Amino acid sequence: MAPQKKYVVEHMEDGISPWVLLEYLAISHDVGGGGKFYLTSLMPSLKMSLPPQLVDPEVATTTSTDVIDLPGVRELAGQGRVCLLDPGATKDLAPQDAQVFDWFVFGGILGDHPPRDRTGELRKYGFEGRRLGPKQMTTDTAIRVVKMVVEDQIPLDKIEYVDFPELRWNKHESTEMPFRYVKDGQTGEPIMPDGMRELIRQDSNRGFDDFV
Ligand code: SAM
């Protein structure tokens, strides 16, 4: 049997914003338990503020959404079979990569517009890189897409996406999200973490540069 795929998110933000938290919860839910989701480089003080679904092993075993903590992705450097999901990579991820990689590393970074290439900080570890097409995705979307490609064997260009969706609040107000999302097959809507629309709505009155 092929080894199970493991998803590593290297936390790269200073604190842990509500946006990031909702993404991590969505990832934990999507990836499931059994040592498949690693959230790395979290300061101990941040760990204290995480909801139990992300840290409590008791909850983890009963809800099967555990997060296993590694000190950092540098622990994986030099191990082989590790893929960095890198918007700057020259090669796109393909279903055959399931035979090449077991570990998939992502930047735990808020999406930004225009992108600042903070994923570049992870390139220094020498991981082989793969791109998920030319458009920036949120971290939870990137993991969703990698799972579809390597676990479900769906090529990148056969996945249905919603690009830069406009979230409409009323007749006069809307917010455009400058990212690519996976399309929900039933509703046609972009798949976003639970609670994310409400958070965006609350923030839409404030003006912002950084998004999830
Ligand atoms: N602007 C960001 C940066 O500074 O690199 C992109 C961050 S993105 C919100 C978070 C993570 O999702 C990235 O670090 C990368 O691992 C993954 N990701 C997002 N879009 C991607 C793409 N098109 N190709 C490969 N990886 C992607």
CSV table of C-alpha atoms in Angstrom, one decimal, residues 6-133:
chain,number,residue,atom,x,y,z
A,6,LYS,CA,1.2,14.2,4.8
A,7,TYR,CA,0.4,17.9,4.7
A,8,VAL,CA,2.7,20.3,6.5
A,9,VAL,CA,1.8,24.0,7.0
A,10,GLU,CA,4.8,26.1,8.2
A,11,HIS,CA,3.2,28.9,10.2
A,12,MET,CA,4.9,32.1,8.9
A,13,GLU,CA,2.7,34.9,10.4
A,14,ASP,CA,3.7,36.8,13.6
A,15,GLY,CA,0.5,36.0,15.4
A,16,ILE,CA,-2.5,34.0,14.6
A,17,SER,CA,-5.3,36.0,13.0
A,18,PRO,CA,-8.9,34.9,12.9
A,19,TRP,CA,-8.4,34.4,9.1
A,20,VAL,CA,-5.5,32.0,9.6
A,21,LEU,CA,-7.3,30.2,12.3
A,22,LEU,CA,-10.4,29.5,10.2
A,23,GLU,CA,-8.1,28.3,7.4
A,24,TYR,CA,-6.2,25.9,9.8
A,25,LEU,CA,-9.5,24.6,11.1
A,26,ALA,CA,-10.7,24.0,7.6
A,27,ILE,CA,-7.5,22.2,6.7
A,28,SER,CA,-7.7,20.1,9.8
A,29,HIS,CA,-11.2,19.1,8.9
A,30,ASP,CA,-10.4,18.4,5.2
A,31,VAL,CA,-7.2,16.4,5.8
A,32,GLY,CA,-8.6,14.5,8.8
A,33,GLY,CA,-6.7,12.7,11.6
A,34,GLY,CA,-4.2,9.9,11.7
A,35,GLY,CA,-1.0,12.1,11.6
A,36,LYS,CA,-1.7,13.6,8.2
A,37,PHE,CA,-1.7,17.3,9.1
A,38,TYR,CA,1.4,18.9,10.7
A,39,LEU,CA,1.3,22.5,11.8
A,40,THR,CA,4.9,23.6,12.3
A,41,SER,CA,6.8,26.5,13.9
A,42,LEU,CA,4.0,27.6,16.2
A,43,MET,CA,5.3,29.6,19.2
A,44,PRO,CA,4.3,27.8,22.4
A,45,SER,CA,2.3,31.0,23.4
A,46,LEU,CA,0.3,30.7,20.2
A,47,LYS,CA,-0.4,27.0,20.8
A,48,MET,CA,-2.1,28.0,24.0
A,49,SER,CA,-4.5,30.2,22.1
A,50,LEU,CA,-5.5,27.5,19.6
A,51,PRO,CA,-8.9,25.9,19.7
A,52,PRO,CA,-9.0,22.3,21.0
A,53,GLN,CA,-9.7,20.8,17.6
A,54,LEU,CA,-6.1,21.8,16.6
A,55,VAL,CA,-4.2,20.9,19.7
A,56,ASP,CA,-6.0,18.7,22.2
A,57,PRO,CA,-5.0,15.0,21.6
A,58,GLU,CA,-8.1,13.9,23.4
A,59,VAL,CA,-10.3,15.9,21.1
A,60,ALA,CA,-8.2,14.9,18.2
A,61,THR,CA,-8.7,11.2,18.7
A,62,THR,CA,-12.4,11.6,19.1
A,63,THR,CA,-13.0,14.0,16.2
A,64,SER,CA,-10.2,12.7,14.0
A,65,THR,CA,-8.8,16.1,13.3
A,66,ASP,CA,-5.5,16.1,15.0
A,67,VAL,CA,-2.6,18.4,14.3
A,68,ILE,CA,0.8,17.0,14.9
A,69,ASP,CA,3.5,19.4,15.7
A,70,LEU,CA,7.0,19.3,14.3
A,71,PRO,CA,9.6,21.9,15.4
A,72,GLY,CA,9.7,23.2,11.8
A,73,VAL,CA,10.0,22.3,8.2
A,74,ARG,CA,13.8,22.3,8.5
A,75,GLU,CA,13.3,18.9,10.1
A,76,LEU,CA,12.2,17.7,6.7
A,77,ALA,CA,15.1,19.2,4.7
A,78,GLY,CA,17.2,16.5,3.1
A,79,GLN,CA,14.7,13.7,3.7
A,80,GLY,CA,13.5,13.4,0.1
A,81,ARG,CA,10.0,12.8,-1.1
A,82,VAL,CA,9.1,16.3,0.1
A,83,CYS,CA,7.4,18.8,-2.2
A,84,LEU,CA,7.2,22.5,-1.5
A,85,LEU,CA,4.0,24.0,-3.0
A,86,ASP,CA,5.6,27.0,-4.5
A,87,PRO,CA,3.9,29.6,-6.7
A,88,GLY,CA,7.3,30.4,-8.2
A,89,ALA,CA,8.1,26.8,-9.2
A,90,THR,CA,8.6,26.0,-12.9
A,91,LYS,CA,6.7,22.7,-12.9
A,92,ASP,CA,3.0,22.2,-12.1
A,93,LEU,CA,1.9,19.4,-9.8
A,94,ALA,CA,0.5,16.4,-11.7
A,95,PRO,CA,-1.2,13.1,-10.5
A,96,GLN,CA,2.1,11.2,-11.2
A,97,ASP,CA,3.7,13.2,-8.4
A,98,ALA,CA,1.8,10.9,-6.0
A,99,GLN,CA,4.6,8.4,-6.8
A,100,VAL,CA,7.3,11.0,-6.2
A,101,PHE,CA,6.3,12.7,-3.0
A,102,ASP,CA,4.8,11.8,0.4
A,103,TRP,CA,5.2,15.2,2.2
A,104,PHE,CA,3.6,18.4,0.9
A,105,VAL,CA,4.8,21.7,2.5
A,106,PHE,CA,2.8,24.9,2.3
A,107,GLY,CA,3.4,28.4,3.6
A,108,GLY,CA,1.0,29.3,6.5
A,109,ILE,CA,0.8,32.8,5.0
A,110,LEU,CA,-2.0,35.2,4.5
A,111,GLY,CA,-2.7,35.7,0.9
A,112,ASP,CA,-1.6,39.1,-0.3
A,113,HIS,CA,-2.2,41.2,-3.4
A,114,PRO,CA,0.1,41.6,-5.2
A,115,PRO,CA,1.8,38.4,-3.9
A,116,ARG,CA,5.0,39.1,-2.0
A,117,ASP,CA,6.7,35.7,-2.5
A,118,ARG,CA,7.1,34.9,1.1
A,119,THR,CA,7.0,31.2,0.1
A,120,GLY,CA,10.5,32.0,-1.1
A,121,GLU,CA,11.7,31.8,2.5
A,122,LEU,CA,11.0,28.0,2.4
A,123,ARG,CA,12.9,27.5,-0.9
A,124,LYS,CA,16.2,27.8,1.1
A,125,TYR,CA,15.6,24.3,2.5
A,126,GLY,CA,16.1,22.9,-1.0
A,127,PHE,CA,12.8,21.1,-1.3
A,128,GLU,CA,11.6,20.2,-4.8
A,129,GLY,CA,8.9,22.7,-5.9
A,130,ARG,CA,5.6,22.4,-7.7
A,131,ARG,CA,3.2,25.1,-8.7
A,132,LEU,CA,-0.6,24.8,-8.7
A,133,GLY,CA,-1.1,26.9,-11.8
